[in-house]
Short mmCIF file of N, CA and C in Angstrom, two decimals:
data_model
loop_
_atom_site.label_atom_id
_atom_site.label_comp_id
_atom_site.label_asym_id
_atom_site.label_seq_id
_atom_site.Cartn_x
_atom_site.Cartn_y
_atom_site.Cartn_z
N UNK S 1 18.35 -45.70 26.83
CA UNK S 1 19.36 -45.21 25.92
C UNK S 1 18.72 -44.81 24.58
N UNK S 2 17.80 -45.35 23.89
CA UNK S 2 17.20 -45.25 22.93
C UNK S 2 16.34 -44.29 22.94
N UNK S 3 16.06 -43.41 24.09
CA UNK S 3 15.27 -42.39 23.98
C UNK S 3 16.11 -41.10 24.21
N UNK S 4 17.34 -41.67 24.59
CA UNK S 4 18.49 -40.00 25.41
C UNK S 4 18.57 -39.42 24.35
N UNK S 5 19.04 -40.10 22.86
CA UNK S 5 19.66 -39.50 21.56
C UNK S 5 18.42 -38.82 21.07
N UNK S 6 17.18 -39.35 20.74
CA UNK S 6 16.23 -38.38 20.32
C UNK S 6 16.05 -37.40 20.61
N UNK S 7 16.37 -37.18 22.22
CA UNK S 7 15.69 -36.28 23.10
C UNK S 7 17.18 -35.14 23.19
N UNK S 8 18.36 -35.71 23.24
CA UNK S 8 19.27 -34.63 23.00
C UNK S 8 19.11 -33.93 21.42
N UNK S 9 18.66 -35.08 20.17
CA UNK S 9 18.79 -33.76 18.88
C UNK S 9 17.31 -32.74 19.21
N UNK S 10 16.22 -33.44 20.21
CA UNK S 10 15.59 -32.55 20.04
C UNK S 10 15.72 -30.94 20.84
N UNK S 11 16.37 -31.87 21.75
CA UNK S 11 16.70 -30.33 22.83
C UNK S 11 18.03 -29.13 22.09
N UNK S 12 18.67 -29.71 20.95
CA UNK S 12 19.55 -29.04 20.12
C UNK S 12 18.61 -28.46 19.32
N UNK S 13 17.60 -28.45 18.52
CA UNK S 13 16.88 -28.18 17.72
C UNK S 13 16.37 -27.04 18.25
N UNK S 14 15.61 -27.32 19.54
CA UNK S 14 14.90 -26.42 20.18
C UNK S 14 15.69 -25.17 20.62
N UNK S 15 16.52 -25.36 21.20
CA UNK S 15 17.82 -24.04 21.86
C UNK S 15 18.57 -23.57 20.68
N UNK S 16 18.32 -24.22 19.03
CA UNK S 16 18.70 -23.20 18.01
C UNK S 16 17.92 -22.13 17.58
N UNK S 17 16.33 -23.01 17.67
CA UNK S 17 14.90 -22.06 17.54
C UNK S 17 15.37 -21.16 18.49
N UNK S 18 15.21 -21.44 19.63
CA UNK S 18 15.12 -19.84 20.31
C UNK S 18 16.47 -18.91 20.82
N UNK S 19 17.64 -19.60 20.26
CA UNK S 19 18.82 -18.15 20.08
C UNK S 19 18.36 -18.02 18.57
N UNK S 20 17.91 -18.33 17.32
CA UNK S 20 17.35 -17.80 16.57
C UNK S 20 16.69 -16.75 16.62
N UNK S 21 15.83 -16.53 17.89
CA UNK S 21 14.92 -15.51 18.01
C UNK S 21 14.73 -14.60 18.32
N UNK S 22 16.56 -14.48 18.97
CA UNK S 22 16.69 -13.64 19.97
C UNK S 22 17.42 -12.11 18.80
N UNK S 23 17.53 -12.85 17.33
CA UNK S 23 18.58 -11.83 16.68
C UNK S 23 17.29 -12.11 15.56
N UNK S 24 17.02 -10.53 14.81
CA UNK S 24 16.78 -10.47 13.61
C UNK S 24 17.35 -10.89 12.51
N UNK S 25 17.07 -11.88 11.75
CA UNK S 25 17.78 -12.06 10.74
C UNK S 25 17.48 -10.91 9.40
N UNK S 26 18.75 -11.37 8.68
CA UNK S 26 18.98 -10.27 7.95
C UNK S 26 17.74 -9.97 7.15
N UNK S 27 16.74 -11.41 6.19
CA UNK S 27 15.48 -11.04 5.57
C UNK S 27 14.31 -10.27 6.51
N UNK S 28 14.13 -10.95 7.40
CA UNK S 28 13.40 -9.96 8.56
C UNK S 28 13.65 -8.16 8.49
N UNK S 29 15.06 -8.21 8.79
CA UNK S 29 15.26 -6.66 8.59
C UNK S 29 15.35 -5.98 7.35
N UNK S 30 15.50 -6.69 6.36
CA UNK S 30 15.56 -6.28 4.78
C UNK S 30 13.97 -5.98 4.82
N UNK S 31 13.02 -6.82 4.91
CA UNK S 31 11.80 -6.51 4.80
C UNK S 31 10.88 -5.27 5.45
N UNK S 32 11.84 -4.63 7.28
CA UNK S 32 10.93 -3.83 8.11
C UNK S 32 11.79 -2.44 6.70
N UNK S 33 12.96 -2.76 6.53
CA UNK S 33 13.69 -1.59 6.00
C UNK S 33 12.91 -1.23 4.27
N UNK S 34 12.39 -2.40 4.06
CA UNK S 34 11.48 -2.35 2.73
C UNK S 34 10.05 -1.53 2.84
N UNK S 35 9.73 -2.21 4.19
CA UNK S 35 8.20 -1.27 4.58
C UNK S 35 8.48 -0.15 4.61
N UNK S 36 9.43 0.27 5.52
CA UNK S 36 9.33 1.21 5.96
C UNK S 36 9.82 2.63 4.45
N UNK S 37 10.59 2.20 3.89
CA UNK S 37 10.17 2.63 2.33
C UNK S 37 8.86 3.10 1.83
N UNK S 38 8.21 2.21 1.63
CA UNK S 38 6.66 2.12 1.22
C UNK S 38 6.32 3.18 1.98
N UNK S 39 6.56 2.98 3.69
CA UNK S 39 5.70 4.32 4.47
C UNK S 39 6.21 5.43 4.31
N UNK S 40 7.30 5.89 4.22
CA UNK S 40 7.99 7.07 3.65
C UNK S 40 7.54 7.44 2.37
N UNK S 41 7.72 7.17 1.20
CA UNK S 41 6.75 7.13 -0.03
C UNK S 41 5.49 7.57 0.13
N UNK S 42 4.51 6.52 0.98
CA UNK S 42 3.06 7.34 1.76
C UNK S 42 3.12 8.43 2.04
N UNK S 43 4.05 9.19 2.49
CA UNK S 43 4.35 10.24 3.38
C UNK S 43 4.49 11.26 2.72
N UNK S 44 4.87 10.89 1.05
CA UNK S 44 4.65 12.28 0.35
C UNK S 44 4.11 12.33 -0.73
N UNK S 45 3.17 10.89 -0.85
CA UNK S 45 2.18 10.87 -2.02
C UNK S 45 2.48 10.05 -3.12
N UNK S 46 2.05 8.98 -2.72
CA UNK S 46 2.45 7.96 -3.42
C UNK S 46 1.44 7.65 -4.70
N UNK S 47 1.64 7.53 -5.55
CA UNK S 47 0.89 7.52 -7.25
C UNK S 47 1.17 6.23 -7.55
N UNK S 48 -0.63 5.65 -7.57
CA UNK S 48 -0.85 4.20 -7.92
C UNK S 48 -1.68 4.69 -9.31
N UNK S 49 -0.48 4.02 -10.53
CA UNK S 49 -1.15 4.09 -11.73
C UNK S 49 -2.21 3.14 -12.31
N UNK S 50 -3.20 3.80 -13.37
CA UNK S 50 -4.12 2.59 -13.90
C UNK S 50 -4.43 2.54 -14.77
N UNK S 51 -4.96 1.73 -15.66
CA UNK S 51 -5.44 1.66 -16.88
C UNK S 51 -6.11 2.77 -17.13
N UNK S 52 -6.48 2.65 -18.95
CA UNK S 52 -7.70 3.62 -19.28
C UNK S 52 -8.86 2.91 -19.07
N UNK S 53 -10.19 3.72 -18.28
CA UNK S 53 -11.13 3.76 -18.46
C UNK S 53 -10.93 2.39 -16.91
N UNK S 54 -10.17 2.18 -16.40
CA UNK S 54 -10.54 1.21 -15.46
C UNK S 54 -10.21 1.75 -13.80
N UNK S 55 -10.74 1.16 -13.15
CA UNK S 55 -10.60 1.30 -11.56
C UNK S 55 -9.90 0.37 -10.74
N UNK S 56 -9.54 -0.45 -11.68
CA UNK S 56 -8.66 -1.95 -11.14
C UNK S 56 -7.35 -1.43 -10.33
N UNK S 57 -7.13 -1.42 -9.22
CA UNK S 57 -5.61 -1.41 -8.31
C UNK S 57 -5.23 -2.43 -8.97
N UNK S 58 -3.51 -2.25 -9.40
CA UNK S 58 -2.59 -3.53 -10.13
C UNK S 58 -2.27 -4.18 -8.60
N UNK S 59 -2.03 -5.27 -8.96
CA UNK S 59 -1.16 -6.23 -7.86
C UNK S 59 0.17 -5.36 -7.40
N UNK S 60 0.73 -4.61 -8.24
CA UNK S 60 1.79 -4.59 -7.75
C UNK S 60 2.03 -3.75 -6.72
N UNK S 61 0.79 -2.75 -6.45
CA UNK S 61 0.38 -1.66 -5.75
C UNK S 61 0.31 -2.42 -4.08
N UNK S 62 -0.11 -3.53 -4.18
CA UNK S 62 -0.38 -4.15 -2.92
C UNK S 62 0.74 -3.78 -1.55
N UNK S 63 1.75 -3.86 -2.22
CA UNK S 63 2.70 -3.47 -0.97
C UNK S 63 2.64 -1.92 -0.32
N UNK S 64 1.88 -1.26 -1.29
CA UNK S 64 2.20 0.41 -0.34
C UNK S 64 0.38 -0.03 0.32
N UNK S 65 -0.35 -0.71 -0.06
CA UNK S 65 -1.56 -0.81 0.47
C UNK S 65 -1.70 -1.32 2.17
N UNK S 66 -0.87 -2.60 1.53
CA UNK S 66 0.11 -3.77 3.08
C UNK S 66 0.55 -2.04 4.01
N UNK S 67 1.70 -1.41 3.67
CA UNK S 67 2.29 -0.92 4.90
C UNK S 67 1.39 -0.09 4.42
N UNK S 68 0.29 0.80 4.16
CA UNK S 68 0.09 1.74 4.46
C UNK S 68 -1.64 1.52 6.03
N UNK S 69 -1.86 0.40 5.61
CA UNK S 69 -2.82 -0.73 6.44
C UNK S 69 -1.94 -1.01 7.95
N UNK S 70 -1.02 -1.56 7.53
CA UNK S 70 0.05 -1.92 9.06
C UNK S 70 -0.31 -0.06 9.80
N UNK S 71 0.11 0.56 8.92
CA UNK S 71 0.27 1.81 10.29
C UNK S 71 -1.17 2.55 10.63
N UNK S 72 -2.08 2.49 9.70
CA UNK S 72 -3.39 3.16 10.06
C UNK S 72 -4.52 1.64 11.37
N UNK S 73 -3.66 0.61 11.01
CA UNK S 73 -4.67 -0.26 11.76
C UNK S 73 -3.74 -0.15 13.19
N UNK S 74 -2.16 0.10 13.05
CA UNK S 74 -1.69 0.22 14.67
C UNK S 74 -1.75 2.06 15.07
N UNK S 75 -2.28 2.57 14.29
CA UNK S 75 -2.47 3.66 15.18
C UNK S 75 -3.64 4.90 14.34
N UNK S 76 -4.40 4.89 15.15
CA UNK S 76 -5.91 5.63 14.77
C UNK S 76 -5.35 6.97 14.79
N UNK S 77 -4.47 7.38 14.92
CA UNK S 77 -4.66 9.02 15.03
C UNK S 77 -3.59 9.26 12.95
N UNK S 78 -3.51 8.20 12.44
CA UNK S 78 -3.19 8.62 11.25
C UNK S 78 -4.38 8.57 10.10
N UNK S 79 -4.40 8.88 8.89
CA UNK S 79 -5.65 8.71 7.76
C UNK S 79 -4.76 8.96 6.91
N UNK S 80 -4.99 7.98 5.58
CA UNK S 80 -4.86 8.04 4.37
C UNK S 80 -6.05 9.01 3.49
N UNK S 81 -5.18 9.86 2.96
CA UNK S 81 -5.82 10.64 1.61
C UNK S 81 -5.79 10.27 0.32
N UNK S 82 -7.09 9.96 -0.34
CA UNK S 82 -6.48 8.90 -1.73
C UNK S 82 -7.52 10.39 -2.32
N UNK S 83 -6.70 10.85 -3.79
CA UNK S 83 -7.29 12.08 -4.38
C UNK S 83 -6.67 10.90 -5.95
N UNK S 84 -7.82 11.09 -6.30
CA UNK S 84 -8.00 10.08 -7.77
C UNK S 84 -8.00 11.15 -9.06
N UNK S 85 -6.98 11.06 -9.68
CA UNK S 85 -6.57 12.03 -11.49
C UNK S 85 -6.87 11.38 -12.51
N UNK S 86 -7.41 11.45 -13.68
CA UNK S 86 -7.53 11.18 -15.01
C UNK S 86 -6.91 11.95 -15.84
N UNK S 87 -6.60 11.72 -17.05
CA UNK S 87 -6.54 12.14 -18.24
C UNK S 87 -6.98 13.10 -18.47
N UNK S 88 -6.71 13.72 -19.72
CA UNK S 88 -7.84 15.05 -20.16
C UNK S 88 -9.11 14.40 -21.26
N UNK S 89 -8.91 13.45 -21.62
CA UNK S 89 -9.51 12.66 -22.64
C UNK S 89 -11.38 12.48 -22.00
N UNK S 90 -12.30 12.83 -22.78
CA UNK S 90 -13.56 12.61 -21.68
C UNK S 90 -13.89 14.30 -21.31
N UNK S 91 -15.55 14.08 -20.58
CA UNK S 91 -16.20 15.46 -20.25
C UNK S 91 -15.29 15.81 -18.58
N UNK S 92 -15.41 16.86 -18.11
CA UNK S 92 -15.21 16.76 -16.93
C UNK S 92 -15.82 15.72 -16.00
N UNK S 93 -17.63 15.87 -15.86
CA UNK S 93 -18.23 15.35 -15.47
C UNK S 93 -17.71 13.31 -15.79
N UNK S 94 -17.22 13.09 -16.96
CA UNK S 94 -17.08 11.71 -16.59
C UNK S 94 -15.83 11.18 -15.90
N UNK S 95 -14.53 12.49 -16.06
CA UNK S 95 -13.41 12.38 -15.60
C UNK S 95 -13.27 12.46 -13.81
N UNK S 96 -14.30 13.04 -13.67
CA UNK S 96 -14.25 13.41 -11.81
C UNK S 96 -14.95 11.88 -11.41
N UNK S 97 -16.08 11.27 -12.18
CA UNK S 97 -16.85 10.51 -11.57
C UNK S 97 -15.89 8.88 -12.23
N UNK S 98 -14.49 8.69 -12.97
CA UNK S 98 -13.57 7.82 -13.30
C UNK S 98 -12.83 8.02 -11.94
N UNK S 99 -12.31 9.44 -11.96
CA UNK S 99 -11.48 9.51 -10.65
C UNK S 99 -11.79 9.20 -9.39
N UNK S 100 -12.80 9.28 -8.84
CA UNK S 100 -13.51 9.08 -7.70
C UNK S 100 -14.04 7.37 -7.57
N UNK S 101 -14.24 6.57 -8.56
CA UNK S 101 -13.86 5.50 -8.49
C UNK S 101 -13.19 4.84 -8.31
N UNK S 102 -12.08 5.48 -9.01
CA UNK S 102 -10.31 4.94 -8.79
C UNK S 102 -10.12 4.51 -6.95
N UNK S 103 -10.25 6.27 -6.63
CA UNK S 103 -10.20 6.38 -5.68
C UNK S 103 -10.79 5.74 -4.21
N UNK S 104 -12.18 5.50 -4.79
CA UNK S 104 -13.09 4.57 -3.70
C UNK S 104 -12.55 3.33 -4.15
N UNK S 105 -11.93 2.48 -5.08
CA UNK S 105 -11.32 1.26 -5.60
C UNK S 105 -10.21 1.04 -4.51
N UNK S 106 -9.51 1.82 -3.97
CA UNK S 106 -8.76 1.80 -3.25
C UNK S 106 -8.85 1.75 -1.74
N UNK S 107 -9.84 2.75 -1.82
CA UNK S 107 -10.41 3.00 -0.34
C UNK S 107 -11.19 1.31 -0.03
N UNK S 108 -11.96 0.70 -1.10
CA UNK S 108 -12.55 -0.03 -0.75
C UNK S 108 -11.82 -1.58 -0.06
N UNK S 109 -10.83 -1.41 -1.23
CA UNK S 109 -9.46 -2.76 -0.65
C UNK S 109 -9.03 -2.48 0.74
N UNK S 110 -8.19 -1.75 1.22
CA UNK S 110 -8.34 -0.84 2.10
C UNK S 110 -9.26 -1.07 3.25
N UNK S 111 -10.19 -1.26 2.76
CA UNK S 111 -11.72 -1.42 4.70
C UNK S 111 -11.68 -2.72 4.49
N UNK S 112 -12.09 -3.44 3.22
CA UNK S 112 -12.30 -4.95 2.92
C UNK S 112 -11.26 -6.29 3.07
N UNK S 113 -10.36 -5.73 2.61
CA UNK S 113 -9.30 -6.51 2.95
C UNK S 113 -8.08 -6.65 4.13
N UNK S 114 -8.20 -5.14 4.04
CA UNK S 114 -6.91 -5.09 5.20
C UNK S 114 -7.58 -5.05 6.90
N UNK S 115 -9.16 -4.39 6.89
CA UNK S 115 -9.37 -4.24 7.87
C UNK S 115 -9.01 -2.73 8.38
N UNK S 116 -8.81 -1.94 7.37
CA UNK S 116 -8.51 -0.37 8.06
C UNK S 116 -10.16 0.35 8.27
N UNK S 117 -10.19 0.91 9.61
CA UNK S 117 -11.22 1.86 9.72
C UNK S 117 -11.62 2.53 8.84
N UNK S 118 -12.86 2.21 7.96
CA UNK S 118 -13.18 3.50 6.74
C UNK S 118 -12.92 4.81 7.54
N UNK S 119 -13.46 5.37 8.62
CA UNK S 119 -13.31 6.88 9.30
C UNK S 119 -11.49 7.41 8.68
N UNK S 120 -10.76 6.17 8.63
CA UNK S 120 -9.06 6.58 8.51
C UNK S 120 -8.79 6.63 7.33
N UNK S 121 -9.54 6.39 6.02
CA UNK S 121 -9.56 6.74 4.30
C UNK S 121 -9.95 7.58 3.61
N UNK S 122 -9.63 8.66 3.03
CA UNK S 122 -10.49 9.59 2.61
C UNK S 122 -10.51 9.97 1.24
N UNK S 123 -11.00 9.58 0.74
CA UNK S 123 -11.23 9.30 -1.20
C UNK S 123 -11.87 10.71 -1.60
N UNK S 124 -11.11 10.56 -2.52
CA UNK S 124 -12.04 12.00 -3.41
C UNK S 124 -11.46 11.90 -4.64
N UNK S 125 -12.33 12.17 -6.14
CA UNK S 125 -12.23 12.41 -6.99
C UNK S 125 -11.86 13.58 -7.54
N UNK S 126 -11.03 14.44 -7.89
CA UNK S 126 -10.23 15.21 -8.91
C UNK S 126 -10.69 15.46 -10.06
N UNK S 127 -10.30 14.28 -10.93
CA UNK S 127 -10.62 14.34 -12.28
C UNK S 127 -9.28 14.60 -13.33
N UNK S 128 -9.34 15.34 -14.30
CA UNK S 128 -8.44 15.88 -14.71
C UNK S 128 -7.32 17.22 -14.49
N UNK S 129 -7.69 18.01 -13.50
CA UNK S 129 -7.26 18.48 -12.91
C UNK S 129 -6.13 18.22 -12.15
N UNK S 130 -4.69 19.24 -12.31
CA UNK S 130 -3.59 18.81 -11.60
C UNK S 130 -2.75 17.82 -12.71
N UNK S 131 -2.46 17.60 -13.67
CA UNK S 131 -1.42 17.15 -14.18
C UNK S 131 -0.71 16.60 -14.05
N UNK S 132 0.50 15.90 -14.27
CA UNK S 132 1.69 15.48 -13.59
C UNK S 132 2.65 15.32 -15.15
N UNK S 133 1.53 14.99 -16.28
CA UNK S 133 2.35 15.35 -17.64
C UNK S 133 1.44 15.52 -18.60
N UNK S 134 1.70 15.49 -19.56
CA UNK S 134 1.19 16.05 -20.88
C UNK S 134 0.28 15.02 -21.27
N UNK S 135 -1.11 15.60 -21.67
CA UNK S 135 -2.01 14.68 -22.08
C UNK S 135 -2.32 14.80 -23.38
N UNK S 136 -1.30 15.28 -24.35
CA UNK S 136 -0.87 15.36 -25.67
C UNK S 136 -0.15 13.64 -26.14
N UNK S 137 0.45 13.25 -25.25
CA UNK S 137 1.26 11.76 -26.08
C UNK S 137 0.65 10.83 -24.83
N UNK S 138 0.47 9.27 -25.34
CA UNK S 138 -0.09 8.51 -24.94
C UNK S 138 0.78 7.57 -23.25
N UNK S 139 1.82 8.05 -23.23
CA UNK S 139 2.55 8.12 -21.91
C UNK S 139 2.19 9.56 -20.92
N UNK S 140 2.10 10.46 -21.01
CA UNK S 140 1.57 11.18 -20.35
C UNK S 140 0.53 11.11 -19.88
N UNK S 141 -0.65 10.56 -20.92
CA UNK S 141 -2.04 10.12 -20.39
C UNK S 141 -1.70 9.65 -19.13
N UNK S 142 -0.92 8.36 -19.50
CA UNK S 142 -1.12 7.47 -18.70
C UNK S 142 -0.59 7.31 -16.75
N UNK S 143 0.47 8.41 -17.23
CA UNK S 143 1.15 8.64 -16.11
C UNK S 143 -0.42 10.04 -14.96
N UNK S 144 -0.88 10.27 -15.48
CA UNK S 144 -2.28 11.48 -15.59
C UNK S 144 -3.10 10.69 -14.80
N UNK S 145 -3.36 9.36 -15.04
CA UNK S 145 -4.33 8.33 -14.57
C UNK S 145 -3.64 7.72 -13.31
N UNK S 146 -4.00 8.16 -12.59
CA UNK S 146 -3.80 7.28 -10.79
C UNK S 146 -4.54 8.03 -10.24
N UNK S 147 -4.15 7.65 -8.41
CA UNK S 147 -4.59 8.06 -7.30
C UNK S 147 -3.30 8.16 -6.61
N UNK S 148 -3.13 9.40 -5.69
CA UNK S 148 -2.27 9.52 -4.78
C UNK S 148 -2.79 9.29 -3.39
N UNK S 149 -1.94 8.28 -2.95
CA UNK S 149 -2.25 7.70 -1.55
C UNK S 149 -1.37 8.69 -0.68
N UNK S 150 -1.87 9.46 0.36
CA UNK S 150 -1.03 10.44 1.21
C UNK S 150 -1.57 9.91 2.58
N UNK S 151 -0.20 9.33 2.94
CA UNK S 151 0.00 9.25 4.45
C UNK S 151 -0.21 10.38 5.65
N UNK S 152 -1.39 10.63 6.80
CA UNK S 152 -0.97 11.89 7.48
C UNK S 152 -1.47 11.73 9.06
N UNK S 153 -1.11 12.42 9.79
CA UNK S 153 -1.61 12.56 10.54
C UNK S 153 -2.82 13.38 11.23
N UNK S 154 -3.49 12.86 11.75
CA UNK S 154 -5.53 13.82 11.60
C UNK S 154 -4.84 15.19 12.45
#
């Protein structure tokens, strides 16, 4: 008798786990519907901003990095394009070789961390070239300074 009661809460426990499993719960699907955001975003060029004068990816960037990793590591026939912009501030020559850092900064998280095929990343430096705003006021700079991560298929 002293073992039936254990063994019935455990067999209740267990048959909640797995009709649990059988239905997505709602955070589960809030989260594929969150990725899948991020990969759409990828899809038409997503702009990871950065400091001046630095190559640091912010933390907060991590999530388009996460899904953009989930889909290049489940399927080889896609590649990320990371094209790295600066400021106008600086020679050309130091603005292409800031941008192209940026850019390999990304690429590098990317092979190192996530495990994506370098062959599926493709970094390139820019520079100042291509705009997105005015490098007259100190918000424009700044918005000037990223890398666009583009989701595609080879």
């Amino acid at each position: 008798m002293k073992f039936i009661i254990p063994t019935l809460i455990l067999s209740s426990f267990l048959l909640t786990a797995c009709a649990s499993n059988q239905q997505p719960s709602n955070a589960a699907q809030s989260m594929v519907n969150q990725n899948q955001k991020f990969i759409d975003e990828l899809k038409q060029g997503a702009p990871l901003y950065f400091n001046k004068n630095s190559s640091e990816v912010d933390t907060k960037y991590m999530v388009y990095l996460s899904a953009a990793a989930d889909v290049l590591n489940s399927n080889p026939h896609f590649i990320l394009t990371l094209q790295g912009y600066t400021d106008s501030s600086g020679s050309a020559t130091v603005n292409k070789r800031i941008a192209s850092t940026r850019a390999n900064s990304v690429r590098s998280q990317l092979v190192t961390q996530y495990g994506v095929a370098p062959e599926q990343v493709r970094a390139e430096g820019v520079g100042s070239a291509n705009p997105i705003a005015s490098n007259d006021t100190a918000d424009g700079r700044a918005l000037n300074r990223r890398v666009v991560a583009t989701l595609k298929i080879r």
